[in-house]
PDB file of C-alpha atoms in Angstrom:
ATOM      1  CA  HIS A  25     115.587 -19.783 -53.960  1.00 91.00           C
ATOM      2  CA  PHE A  26     114.769 -17.978 -57.227  1.00 94.00           C
ATOM      3  CA  VAL A  27     118.278 -16.631 -57.945  1.00 94.00           C
ATOM      4  CA  PRO A  28     119.344 -19.705 -59.989  1.00 94.00           C
ATOM      5  CA  HIS A  29     116.379 -19.209 -62.324  1.00 95.00           C
ATOM      6  CA  SER A  30     117.651 -15.706 -63.159  1.00 95.00           C
ATOM      7  CA  VAL A  31     121.163 -17.087 -63.755  1.00 95.00           C
ATOM      8  CA  HIS A  32     120.435 -20.205 -65.825  1.00 94.00           C
ATOM      9  CA  ILE A  33     118.456 -18.231 -68.432  1.00 94.00           C
ATOM     10  CA  TYR A  34     121.762 -16.729 -69.632  1.00 95.00           C
ATOM     11  CA  HIS A  35     123.183 -20.011 -70.986  1.00 92.00           C
ATOM     12  CA  LYS A  36     122.237 -23.282 -69.321  1.00 92.00           C
ATOM     13  CA  ILE A  37     118.567 -23.428 -70.297  1.00 92.00           C
ATOM     14  CA  GLY A  38     119.439 -22.826 -73.938  1.00 89.00           C
ATOM     15  CA  HIS A  39     122.160 -25.480 -73.834  1.00 88.00           C
ATOM     16  CA  ALA A  40     119.783 -27.966 -72.170  1.00 88.00           C
ATOM     17  CA  VAL A  41     117.306 -27.881 -75.072  1.00 87.00           C
ATOM     18  CA  HIS A  42     119.591 -26.934 -77.960  1.00 81.00           C
ATOM     19  CA  ASP A  43     119.206 -30.259 -79.762  1.00 80.00           C
ATOM     20  CA  HIS A  44     115.711 -31.069 -78.566  1.00 84.00           C
ATOM     21  CA  PRO A  45     113.146 -31.751 -81.335  1.00 83.00           C
ATOM     22  CA  LEU A  46     110.757 -29.264 -79.705  1.00 85.00           C
ATOM     23  CA  CYS A  47     113.329 -26.469 -80.028  1.00 83.00           C
ATOM     24  CA  VAL A  48     112.301 -24.838 -83.307  1.00 78.00           C
ATOM     25  CA  HIS A  49     115.219 -23.286 -85.240  1.00 75.00           C
ATOM     26  CA  ASN A  50     116.932 -22.607 -81.889  1.00 73.00           C
ATOM     27  CA  ALA A  51     114.395 -19.809 -81.469  1.00 88.00           C
ATOM     28  CA  THR A  52     111.630 -21.228 -79.266  1.00 91.00           C
ATOM     29  CA  PHE A  53     110.981 -24.283 -77.151  1.00 92.00           C
ATOM     30  CA  ALA A  54     107.467 -25.239 -76.076  1.00 91.00           C
ATOM     31  CA  ILE A  55     106.071 -28.445 -74.662  1.00 90.00           C
ATOM     32  CA  PRO A  56     102.556 -29.485 -75.677  1.00 90.00           C
ATOM     33  CA  ILE A  57     100.023 -28.384 -73.087  1.00 86.00           C
ATOM     34  CA  ASP A  58      98.760 -31.960 -72.764  1.00 86.00           C
ATOM     35  CA  SER A  59     102.308 -32.971 -71.754  1.00 88.00           C
ATOM     36  CA  LEU A  60     102.551 -30.843 -68.606  1.00 90.00           C
ATOM     37  CA  ASN A  61     102.686 -34.050 -66.546  1.00 88.00           C
ATOM     38  CA  ASP A  62     105.457 -35.521 -68.695  1.00 88.00           C
ATOM     39  CA  ASP A  63     108.622 -36.183 -66.680  1.00 87.00           C
ATOM     40  CA  ARG A  64     110.871 -35.774 -69.735  1.00 88.00           C
ATOM     41  CA  PHE A  65     110.878 -31.977 -69.467  1.00 91.00           C
ATOM     42  CA  TYR A  66     112.609 -31.590 -66.108  1.00 91.00           C
ATOM     43  CA  LEU A  67     115.912 -29.701 -66.303  1.00 92.00           C
ATOM     44  CA  LYS A  68     117.850 -32.683 -64.987  1.00 89.00           C
ATOM     45  CA  SER A  69     121.047 -31.614 -66.742  1.00 89.00           C
ATOM     46  CA  ILE A  70     121.229 -28.423 -64.625  1.00 91.00           C
ATOM     47  CA  HIS A  71     122.425 -29.030 -61.076  1.00 89.00           C
ATOM     48  CA  GLY A  72     119.817 -28.013 -58.515  1.00 88.00           C
ATOM     49  CA  GLN A  73     117.034 -27.777 -61.104  1.00 90.00           C
ATOM     50  CA  GLU A  74     116.026 -31.445 -61.150  1.00 92.00           C
ATOM     51  CA  SER A  75     112.551 -30.525 -59.846  1.00 93.00           C
ATOM     52  CA  THR A  76     112.064 -27.665 -62.310  1.00 95.00           C
ATOM     53  CA  LYS A  77     110.273 -28.277 -65.579  1.00 94.00           C
ATOM     54  CA  LEU A  78     110.803 -26.130 -68.666  1.00 94.00           C
ATOM     55  CA  ILE A  79     107.428 -25.236 -70.183  1.00 95.00           C
ATOM     56  CA  PHE A  80     108.426 -22.594 -72.714  1.00 95.00           C
ATOM     57  CA  ALA A  81     111.475 -20.613 -73.762  1.00 95.00           C
ATOM     58  CA  SER A  82     112.052 -17.924 -76.347  1.00 95.00           C
ATOM     59  CA  PHE A  83     115.619 -17.373 -77.517  1.00 94.00           C
ATOM     60  CA  LEU A  84     114.719 -14.574 -79.913  1.00 92.00           C
ATOM     61  CA  ILE A  85     116.772 -11.423 -79.469  1.00 91.00           C
ATOM     62  CA  GLY A  86     116.349  -7.948 -80.907  1.00 91.00           C
ATOM     63  CA  ILE A  87     115.705  -4.378 -79.847  1.00 91.00           C
ATOM     64  CA  HIS A  88     112.229  -5.431 -78.674  1.00 93.00           C
ATOM     65  CA  ALA A  89     112.451  -9.221 -78.381  1.00 94.00           C
ATOM     66  CA  THR A  90     114.246 -10.645 -75.362  1.00 95.00           C
ATOM     67  CA  VAL A  91     115.208 -14.104 -74.123  1.00 96.00           C
ATOM     68  CA  TYR A  92     112.882 -15.489 -71.449  1.00 97.00           C
ATOM     69  CA  ALA A  93     111.645 -18.809 -70.121  1.00 97.00           C
ATOM     70  CA  ILE A  94     108.572 -20.085 -68.293  1.00 97.00           C
ATOM     71  CA  LEU A  95     109.331 -22.763 -65.716  1.00 96.00           C
ATOM     72  CA  ALA A  96     107.397 -24.893 -63.261  1.00 96.00           C
ATOM     73  CA  ASP A  97     109.305 -24.932 -59.964  1.00 96.00           C
ATOM     74  CA  GLU A  98     107.780 -27.864 -58.106  1.00 95.00           C
ATOM     75  CA  VAL A  99     109.758 -27.178 -54.926  1.00 95.00           C
ATOM     76  CA  ALA A 100     108.492 -23.606 -54.585  1.00 95.00           C
ATOM     77  CA  LYS A 101     105.089 -24.520 -56.074  1.00 96.00           C
ATOM     78  CA  ALA A 102     105.455 -21.625 -58.510  1.00 97.00           C
ATOM     79  CA  ILE A 103     105.348 -20.910 -62.208  1.00 97.00           C
ATOM     80  CA  VAL A 104     108.448 -18.790 -62.811  1.00 98.00           C
ATOM     81  CA  ILE A 105     109.030 -16.382 -65.686  1.00 98.00           C
ATOM     82  CA  SER A 106     112.769 -15.758 -65.958  1.00 98.00           C
ATOM     83  CA  VAL A 107     114.066 -12.881 -68.101  1.00 97.00           C
ATOM     84  CA  ARG A 108     117.665 -12.705 -69.336  1.00 96.00           C
ATOM     85  CA  GLY A 109     119.792  -9.643 -68.683  1.00 94.00           C
ATOM     86  CA  THR A 110     122.417  -7.881 -70.798  1.00 92.00           C
ATOM     87  CA  LEU A 111     124.459 -10.234 -72.981  1.00 91.00           C
ATOM     88  CA  SER A 112     124.194  -9.072 -76.610  1.00 88.00           C
ATOM     89  CA  LEU A 113     124.794  -5.832 -78.516  1.00 86.00           C
ATOM     90  CA  GLU A 114     121.012  -5.422 -78.793  1.00 88.00           C
ATOM     91  CA  ASP A 115     120.791  -5.584 -74.998  1.00 89.00           C
ATOM     92  CA  VAL A 116     123.316  -2.759 -74.694  1.00 88.00           C
ATOM     93  CA  VAL A 117     121.272  -0.627 -77.106  1.00 87.00           C
ATOM     94  CA  VAL A 118     118.180  -1.228 -74.959  1.00 90.00           C
ATOM     95  CA  ASP A 119     120.135  -0.318 -71.809  1.00 87.00           C
ATOM     96  CA  LEU A 120     120.995   3.036 -73.376  1.00 83.00           C
ATOM     97  CA  GLN A 121     117.369   3.851 -74.282  1.00 86.00           C
ATOM     98  CA  CYS A 122     116.896   5.221 -70.795  1.00 86.00           C
ATOM     99  CA  LEU A 123     114.667   8.255 -71.366  1.00 88.00           C
ATOM    100  CA  PRO A 124     111.427   8.150 -69.343  1.00 92.00           C
ATOM    101  CA  GLN A 125     108.322   7.102 -71.274  1.00 93.00           C
ATOM    102  CA  GLU A 126     104.814   7.854 -70.049  1.00 94.00           C
ATOM    103  CA  LEU A 127     102.612   4.854 -69.198  1.00 96.00           C
ATOM    104  CA  SER A 128      99.067   6.111 -69.905  1.00 95.00           C
ATOM    105  CA  GLU A 129      98.527   3.876 -72.943  1.00 95.00           C
ATOM    106  CA  VAL A 130     100.029   0.798 -71.276  1.00 96.00           C
ATOM    107  CA  GLY A 131      98.025   1.460 -68.137  1.00 95.00           C
ATOM    108  CA  ARG A 132      94.745   1.581 -70.056  1.00 95.00           C
ATOM    109  CA  LYS A 133      95.536  -1.671 -71.824  1.00 95.00           C
ATOM    110  CA  CYS A 134      96.724  -3.500 -68.715  1.00 95.00           C
ATOM    111  CA  ASP A 135      94.276  -2.041 -66.195  1.00 93.00           C
ATOM    112  CA  PHE A 136      96.591  -0.041 -63.951  1.00 94.00           C
ATOM    113  CA  GLU A 137      96.968   3.680 -63.388  1.00 92.00           C
ATOM    114  CA  GLY A 138      99.695   4.719 -65.810  1.00 93.00           C
ATOM    115  CA  SER A 139      98.799   8.375 -66.263  1.00 93.00           C
ATOM    116  CA  GLY A 140     101.575  10.567 -64.912  1.00 92.00           C
ATOM    117  CA  HIS A 141     103.897   7.608 -64.387  1.00 95.00           C
ATOM    118  CA  TYR A 142     107.079   6.848 -66.312  1.00 95.00           C
ATOM    119  CA  CYS A 143     109.322   3.921 -67.203  1.00 96.00           C
ATOM    120  CA  HIS A 144     112.726   3.405 -68.843  1.00 95.00           C
ATOM    121  CA  SER A 145     111.751   3.410 -72.540  1.00 93.00           C
ATOM    122  CA  GLY A 146     113.981   0.513 -73.617  1.00 94.00           C
ATOM    123  CA  ILE A 147     112.819  -1.692 -70.762  1.00 95.00           C
ATOM    124  CA  LEU A 148     109.220  -0.774 -71.518  1.00 96.00           C
ATOM    125  CA  SER A 149     109.556  -1.850 -75.164  1.00 96.00           C
ATOM    126  CA  ARG A 150     110.782  -5.281 -74.092  1.00 96.00           C
ATOM    127  CA  GLY A 151     108.108  -5.607 -71.420  1.00 96.00           C
ATOM    128  CA  LYS A 152     105.444  -4.893 -74.018  1.00 97.00           C
ATOM    129  CA  TRP A 153     106.951  -7.476 -76.388  1.00 97.00           C
ATOM    130  CA  MET A 154     106.948 -10.192 -73.697  1.00 97.00           C
ATOM    131  CA  TYR A 155     103.411  -9.292 -72.671  1.00 97.00           C
ATOM    132  CA  GLU A 156     102.161  -9.731 -76.238  1.00 96.00           C
ATOM    133  CA  ASP A 157     104.217 -12.875 -76.853  1.00 96.00           C
ATOM    134  CA  ILE A 158     102.874 -14.584 -73.724  1.00 96.00           C
ATOM    135  CA  ARG A 159      99.323 -13.418 -74.462  1.00 95.00           C
ATOM    136  CA  LYS A 160      99.184 -14.651 -78.051  1.00 95.00           C
ATOM    137  CA  ARG A 161     100.726 -18.012 -77.111  1.00 94.00           C
ATOM    138  CA  ARG A 162      98.209 -18.362 -74.218  1.00 94.00           C
ATOM    139  CA  ILE A 163     100.912 -19.990 -72.128  1.00 92.00           C
ATOM    140  CA  LEU A 164      99.871 -18.703 -68.705  1.00 95.00           C
ATOM    141  CA  HIS A 165      96.222 -19.172 -69.570  1.00 94.00           C
ATOM    142  CA  GLU A 166      96.810 -22.863 -70.254  1.00 94.00           C
ATOM    143  CA  VAL A 167      99.196 -23.435 -67.347  1.00 95.00           C
ATOM    144  CA  PHE A 168      96.742 -21.998 -64.806  1.00 95.00           C
ATOM    145  CA  SER A 169      93.609 -23.456 -66.397  1.00 93.00           C
ATOM    146  CA  ARG A 170      91.371 -25.893 -64.526  1.00 92.00           C
ATOM    147  CA  GLY A 171      92.755 -29.386 -64.640  1.00 91.00           C
ATOM    148  CA  SER A 172      96.360 -28.294 -65.117  1.00 93.00           C
ATOM    149  CA  PRO A 173      98.798 -29.776 -62.574  1.00 94.00           C
ATOM    150  CA  TYR A 174      99.881 -26.184 -61.894  1.00 95.00           C
ATOM    151  CA  GLU A 175      96.504 -24.466 -61.621  1.00 93.00           C
ATOM    152  CA  ASN A 176      97.067 -23.627 -57.918  1.00 95.00           C
ATOM    153  CA  TYR A 177     100.705 -22.581 -58.241  1.00 96.00           C
ATOM    154  CA  ASP A 178     101.900 -19.046 -57.530  1.00 96.00           C
ATOM    155  CA  LEU A 179     103.310 -16.835 -60.282  1.00 98.00           C
ATOM    156  CA  VAL A 180     106.817 -15.439 -59.821  1.00 98.00           C
ATOM    157  CA  ILE A 181     108.762 -13.236 -62.270  1.00 98.00           C
ATOM    158  CA  VAL A 182     112.539 -12.930 -61.916  1.00 98.00           C
ATOM    159  CA  GLY A 183     115.397 -11.303 -63.770  1.00 97.00           C
ATOM    160  CA  HIS A 184     118.926 -10.020 -63.356  1.00 96.00           C
ATOM    161  CA  SER A 185     120.315  -6.651 -64.486  1.00 95.00           C
ATOM    162  CA  LEU A 186     118.417  -5.518 -67.599  1.00 95.00           C
ATOM    163  CA  GLY A 187     116.268  -8.637 -67.222  1.00 96.00           C
ATOM    164  CA  ALA A 188     115.297  -7.476 -63.739  1.00 97.00           C
ATOM    165  CA  GLY A 189     113.951  -4.204 -65.132  1.00 96.00           C
ATOM    166  CA  CYS A 190     112.006  -6.092 -67.818  1.00 97.00           C
ATOM    167  CA  ALA A 191     110.634  -8.433 -65.143  1.00 97.00           C
ATOM    168  CA  CYS A 192     109.349  -5.418 -63.175  1.00 97.00           C
ATOM    169  CA  ILE A 193     107.366  -3.885 -66.039  1.00 97.00           C
ATOM    170  CA  LEU A 194     105.988  -7.290 -67.092  1.00 98.00           C
ATOM    171  CA  ALA A 195     104.858  -7.888 -63.499  1.00 97.00           C
ATOM    172  CA  THR A 196     103.124  -4.506 -63.456  1.00 97.00           C
ATOM    173  CA  MET A 197     101.423  -5.199 -66.790  1.00 97.00           C
ATOM    174  CA  ILE A 198      99.951  -8.596 -65.854  1.00 97.00           C
ATOM    175  CA  ARG A 199      99.298  -8.024 -62.160  1.00 96.00           C
ATOM    176  CA  HIS A 200      95.624  -7.181 -62.758  1.00 95.00           C
ATOM    177  CA  LYS A 201      95.097 -10.758 -63.961  1.00 95.00           C
ATOM    178  CA  TYR A 202      97.439 -12.392 -61.442  1.00 95.00           C
ATOM    179  CA  PRO A 203      97.116 -10.218 -58.309  1.00 93.00           C
ATOM    180  CA  ARG A 204      99.120 -12.615 -56.118  1.00 94.00           C
ATOM    181  CA  LEU A 205     102.203 -12.552 -58.330  1.00 97.00           C
ATOM    182  CA  ARG A 206     105.609 -11.631 -56.948  1.00 97.00           C
ATOM    183  CA  CYS A 207     108.586 -10.172 -58.771  1.00 98.00           C
ATOM    184  CA  PHE A 208     112.193 -10.558 -57.614  1.00 98.00           C
ATOM    185  CA  ALA A 209     114.537  -8.152 -59.395  1.00 97.00           C
ATOM    186  CA  PHE A 210     118.204  -8.971 -58.873  1.00 97.00           C
ATOM    187  CA  GLU A 211     120.441  -5.913 -59.327  1.00 95.00           C
ATOM    188  CA  PRO A 212     118.098  -3.991 -61.646  1.00 95.00           C
ATOM    189  CA  PRO A 213     119.167  -0.777 -63.407  1.00 94.00           C
ATOM    190  CA  GLY A 214     118.788   2.304 -61.238  1.00 93.00           C
ATOM    191  CA  CYS A 215     116.366   3.971 -63.648  1.00 92.00           C
ATOM    192  CA  VAL A 216     113.258   1.836 -64.151  1.00 95.00           C
ATOM    193  CA  TYR A 217     110.242   3.668 -62.623  1.00 95.00           C
ATOM    194  CA  ASP A 218     109.352   7.142 -61.376  1.00 95.00           C
ATOM    195  CA  GLU A 219     109.312   7.541 -57.606  1.00 95.00           C
ATOM    196  CA  ALA A 220     105.539   7.206 -57.135  1.00 95.00           C
ATOM    197  CA  LEU A 221     105.386   4.013 -59.195  1.00 96.00           C
ATOM    198  CA  CYS A 222     108.379   2.618 -57.302  1.00 96.00           C
ATOM    199  CA  ASN A 223     106.498   3.161 -54.052  1.00 96.00           C
ATOM    200  CA  PHE A 224     103.313   1.640 -55.458  1.00 95.00           C
ATOM    201  CA  SER A 225     105.168  -1.490 -56.585  1.00 96.00           C
ATOM    202  CA  GLU A 226     106.555  -2.252 -53.115  1.00 96.00           C
ATOM    203  CA  SER A 227     103.659  -4.638 -52.500  1.00 95.00           C
ATOM    204  CA  PHE A 228     104.698  -7.028 -55.295  1.00 97.00           C
ATOM    205  CA  ILE A 229     108.276  -6.184 -56.393  1.00 98.00           C
ATOM    206  CA  THR A 230     111.401  -6.796 -54.318  1.00 97.00           C
ATOM    207  CA  SER A 231     114.707  -5.515 -55.698  1.00 97.00           C
ATOM    208  CA  PHE A 232     118.068  -6.786 -54.475  1.00 97.00           C
ATOM    209  CA  VAL A 233     121.215  -4.637 -54.645  1.00 95.00           C
ATOM    210  CA  ARG A 234     124.484  -6.430 -53.945  1.00 93.00           C
ATOM    211  CA  HIS A 235     126.960  -4.243 -52.070  1.00 91.00           C
ATOM    212  CA  ASP A 236     128.502  -1.649 -54.443  1.00 89.00           C
ATOM    213  CA  ASP A 237     127.345  -3.153 -57.744  1.00 88.00           C
ATOM    214  CA  ILE A 238     127.301  -0.386 -60.339  1.00 87.00           C
ATOM    215  CA  VAL A 239     124.198  -1.435 -62.350  1.00 88.00           C
ATOM    216  CA  PRO A 240     121.603  -0.370 -59.720  1.00 89.00           C
ATOM    217  CA  ARG A 241     123.377   2.973 -59.543  1.00 90.00           C
ATOM    218  CA  LEU A 242     123.300   3.610 -63.290  1.00 81.00           C
ATOM    219  CA  ALA A 243     120.772   6.348 -63.992  1.00 83.00           C
ATOM    220  CA  PRO A 244     120.722   9.529 -66.098  1.00 81.00           C
ATOM    221  CA  ALA A 245     120.335  11.634 -62.948  1.00 80.00           C
ATOM    222  CA  ASN A 246     123.496  10.088 -61.481  1.00 81.00           C
ATOM    223  CA  ALA A 247     125.378  10.636 -64.737  1.00 80.00           C
ATOM    224  CA  ASP A 248     124.250  14.271 -64.744  1.00 81.00           C
ATOM    225  CA  ALA A 249     125.376  14.691 -61.130  1.00 83.00           C
ATOM    226  CA  LEU A 250     128.780  13.172 -61.940  1.00 82.00           C
ATOM    227  CA  ARG A 251     129.163  15.497 -64.941  1.00 83.00           C
ATOM    228  CA  ASP A 252     128.223  18.568 -62.863  1.00 86.00           C
ATOM    229  CA  GLU A 253     130.613  17.611 -60.060  1.00 87.00           C
ATOM    230  CA  PHE A 254     133.412  17.111 -62.590  1.00 86.00           C
ATOM    231  CA  PHE A 255     132.831  20.544 -64.163  1.00 86.00           C
ATOM    232  CA  GLU A 256     132.671  22.140 -60.716  1.00 87.00           C
ATOM    233  CA  LEU A 257     135.895  20.382 -59.753  1.00 87.00           C
ATOM    234  CA  LEU A 258     137.664  21.761 -62.827  1.00 86.00           C
ATOM    235  CA  ALA A 259     136.712  25.260 -61.703  1.00 88.00           C
ATOM    236  CA  ARG A 260     138.512  24.641 -58.397  1.00 89.00           C
ATOM    237  CA  VAL A 261     141.821  23.588 -59.987  1.00 88.00           C
ATOM    238  CA  LYS A 262     144.566  26.113 -59.164  1.00 87.00           C
ATOM    239  CA  ILE A 263     147.454  24.640 -61.172  1.00 85.00           C
ATOM    240  CA  PRO A 264     147.867  24.264 -64.966  1.00 83.00           C
ATOM    241  CA  LYS A 265     145.604  21.515 -66.301  1.00 76.00           C
ATOM    242  CA  PHE A 266     148.431  19.710 -68.123  1.00 76.00           C
ATOM    243  CA  LYS A 267     150.285  19.353 -64.813  1.00 79.00           C
ATOM    244  CA  LEU A 268     147.138  18.126 -63.070  1.00 78.00           C
ATOM    245  CA  PHE A 269     146.396  15.417 -65.635  1.00 78.00           C
ATOM    246  CA  ARG A 270     150.024  14.325 -65.574  1.00 76.00           C
ATOM    247  CA  ASP A 271     150.107  14.030 -61.770  1.00 74.00           C
ATOM    248  CA  ILE A 272     146.779  12.212 -61.274  1.00 73.00           C
ATOM    249  CA  ARG A 273     148.085   9.225 -63.220  1.00 73.00           C
ATOM    250  CA  ASP A 274     150.236   8.348 -60.203  1.00 76.00           C
ATOM    251  CA  ILE A 275     148.597   6.025 -57.669  1.00 78.00           C
ATOM    252  CA  VAL A 276     148.851   7.291 -54.081  1.00 77.00           C
ATOM    253  CA  ASN A 277     147.510   6.187 -50.685  1.00 81.00           C
ATOM    254  CA  ASP A 278     144.661   7.982 -48.894  1.00 77.00           C
ATOM    255  CA  ASP A 279     146.912  10.282 -46.845  1.00 79.00           C
ATOM    256  CA  ASP A 280     148.932  11.355 -49.874  1.00 83.00           C
ATOM    257  CA  LEU A 281     145.715  11.796 -51.859  1.00 83.00           C
ATOM    258  CA  SER A 282     144.385  14.284 -49.303  1.00 83.00           C
ATOM    259  CA  ARG A 283     147.623  16.234 -49.409  1.00 84.00           C
ATOM    260  CA  ARG A 284     147.684  16.237 -53.194  1.00 83.00           C
ATOM    261  CA  ASN A 285     144.088  17.487 -53.373  1.00 84.00           C
ATOM    262  CA  LEU A 286     144.935  20.370 -51.049  1.00 85.00           C
ATOM    263  CA  ALA A 287     147.861  21.240 -53.299  1.00 85.00           C
ATOM    264  CA  VAL A 288     145.873  21.343 -56.540  1.00 86.00           C
ATOM    265  CA  LEU A 289     142.311  22.365 -55.517  1.00 89.00           C
ATOM    266  CA  ARG A 290     140.874  25.542 -54.070  1.00 89.00           C
ATOM    267  CA  ALA A 291     138.270  25.327 -51.343  1.00 89.00           C
ATOM    268  CA  THR A 292     134.753  25.396 -52.810  1.00 88.00           C
ATOM    269  CA  GLU A 293     134.006  28.822 -51.308  1.00 88.00           C
ATOM    270  CA  SER A 294     137.213  30.190 -52.868  1.00 88.00           C
ATOM    271  CA  THR A 295     136.338  29.198 -56.435  1.00 88.00           C
ATOM    272  CA  PRO A 296     136.639  32.303 -58.656  1.00 87.00           C
ATOM    273  CA  ARG A 297     133.290  33.237 -60.186  1.00 87.00           C
ATOM    274  CA  ASP A 298     134.500  35.839 -62.675  1.00 87.00           C
ATOM    275  CA  THR A 299     136.447  33.550 -65.020  1.00 88.00           C
ATOM    276  CA  GLN A 300     135.308  32.813 -68.580  1.00 87.00           C
ATOM    277  CA  TYR A 301     135.116  29.098 -67.734  1.00 87.00           C
ATOM    278  CA  TYR A 302     132.812  29.655 -64.753  1.00 87.00           C
ATOM    279  CA  GLN A 303     130.531  31.946 -66.740  1.00 89.00           C
ATOM    280  CA  GLN A 304     130.268  29.277 -69.457  1.00 88.00           C
ATOM    281  CA  LEU A 305     129.482  26.729 -66.754  1.00 86.00           C
ATOM    282  CA  LEU A 306     126.639  28.902 -65.425  1.00 87.00           C
ATOM    283  CA  THR A 307     125.248  29.305 -68.943  1.00 87.00           C
ATOM    284  CA  PHE A 308     125.325  25.548 -69.434  1.00 86.00           C
ATOM    285  CA  ARG A 309     123.496  24.958 -66.133  1.00 83.00           C
ATOM    286  CA  ASN A 310     120.815  27.491 -66.981  1.00 83.00           C
ATOM    287  CA  GLU A 311     120.249  25.937 -70.407  1.00 82.00           C
ATOM    288  CA  ARG A 312     119.913  22.482 -68.828  1.00 76.00           C
ATOM    289  CA  THR A 313     117.434  23.780 -66.266  1.00 75.00           C
ATOM    290  CA  GLU A 314     115.293  25.457 -68.936  1.00 75.00           C
ATOM    291  CA  LYS A 315     115.316  22.283 -71.037  1.00 71.00           C
ATOM    292  CA  ASP A 316     114.225  20.181 -68.058  1.00 67.00           C
ATOM    293  CA  ILE A 317     111.403  22.572 -67.242  1.00 65.00           C
ATOM    294  CA  SER A 318     110.136  22.601 -70.842  1.00 64.00           C
ATOM    295  CA  ASN A 319     110.194  18.801 -71.161  1.00 61.00           C
ATOM    296  CA  ARG A 320     108.861  17.146 -68.049  1.00 59.00           C
ATOM    297  CA  SER A 321     109.222  13.592 -69.368  1.00 58.00           C
ATOM    298  CA  THR A 322     112.981  13.811 -69.942  1.00 63.00           C
ATOM    299  CA  SER A 323     113.504  15.496 -66.569  1.00 71.00           C
ATOM    300  CA  THR A 324     111.517  12.897 -64.616  1.00 87.00           C
ATOM    301  CA  LYS A 325     113.917  10.948 -62.423  1.00 90.00           C
ATOM    302  CA  LEU A 326     113.701   7.167 -62.484  1.00 93.00           C
ATOM    303  CA  TYR A 327     114.619   4.829 -59.635  1.00 94.00           C
ATOM    304  CA  ILE A 328     114.837   1.181 -58.559  1.00 95.00           C
ATOM    305  CA  PRO A 329     111.340  -0.347 -58.309  1.00 96.00           C
ATOM    306  CA  GLY A 330     109.683  -1.913 -55.293  1.00 96.00           C
ATOM    307  CA  LYS A 331     111.038  -2.731 -51.883  1.00 97.00           C
ATOM    308  CA  ILE A 332     114.847  -2.568 -51.939  1.00 96.00           C
ATOM    309  CA  ILE A 333     117.024  -5.007 -50.016  1.00 96.00           C
ATOM    310  CA  HIS A 334     120.681  -3.936 -49.886  1.00 95.00           C
ATOM    311  CA  LEU A 335     123.094  -6.825 -49.360  1.00 94.00           C
ATOM    312  CA  CYS A 336     126.238  -5.511 -47.671  1.00 94.00           C
ATOM    313  CA  ASP A 337     129.452  -7.497 -48.132  1.00 92.00           C
ATOM    314  CA  VAL A 338     130.674  -7.664 -44.532  1.00 89.00           C
ATOM    315  CA  ASN A 339     134.087  -9.233 -45.147  1.00 89.00           C
ATOM    316  CA  GLY A 340     134.728  -7.662 -48.528  1.00 85.00           C
ATOM    317  CA  ASP A 341     135.250 -11.018 -50.222  1.00 87.00           C
ATOM    318  CA  GLY A 342     131.677 -12.038 -51.048  1.00 86.00           C
ATOM    319  CA  SER A 343     131.606 -14.737 -48.358  1.00 89.00           C
ATOM    320  CA  PHE A 344     128.983 -13.168 -46.092  1.00 91.00           C
ATOM    321  CA  TYR A 345     126.280 -10.548 -46.657  1.00 92.00           C
ATOM    322  CA  ILE A 346     123.962  -8.713 -44.279  1.00 93.00           C
ATOM    323  CA  PRO A 347     120.626  -7.540 -45.712  1.00 93.00           C
ATOM    324  CA  TYR A 348     119.314  -4.038 -44.982  1.00 93.00           C
ATOM    325  CA  TRP A 349     115.906  -2.647 -46.001  1.00 91.00           C
TER     326      TRP A 349
END
């Protein structure tokens, strides 16, 4: 039900209010709190969202600022915070700020145990910006206040891709005030929280991974593993490298691929250990290990938050998925 909210924040919500008098400099849109009952603010121009009312939207974008909207979904009886994913150059820069950052300070401010826990630093910076923006505007405070038509609604936070990661940290930061909130993260990056925090967040965050989508598998640890496997593979090559790189440009079927690999690669146990290349590879590994030991924060592995539901594409064409968890 909440997937469309995470999709429409990319373009359709902005287009729906682009020329509205309440959209200030195309940067923010906010309805007056005393107009929460006003029928003019339903998203009637977006198919399927006729019963959803736009309460607030920020279209600001920067390294810290991110596009998000606050909606009243009258079908689900929920106030929904929807966070946009990667679309701009600034978003890409945030994606790449993937070193783990410790959460002690954030935990003290937001009343959760952050000591010894870590988060993707770029995602954390955006989560902190949204937290402060929502707090200073008092949007949730007003929406859930006594007498509001939405005072008994649930709170749901959603996002896709980078927006899913930002939704997770925002949910963690405000959960002490809204303990019944739920967060649905659609295909989040694979490097948001440390393992312990991922396990802790299972009670309020659900992450969805669609088949073999690459974004939930993007993580520094996976990149390191790919690099190490590539270097190890080079050590197994038994033909001149120029010939190897010339031959691998040819596309072959699975049977021919197996035969070609046998022709160009030694068995792992037969890899020569006394070559200059292999000795350099060992030195590199040792230096990486020492660096990881000396800097715990950068060596902390980050994972997908919450309970993970893997949607497997049964037919291979996107027509039917089976969920596994």
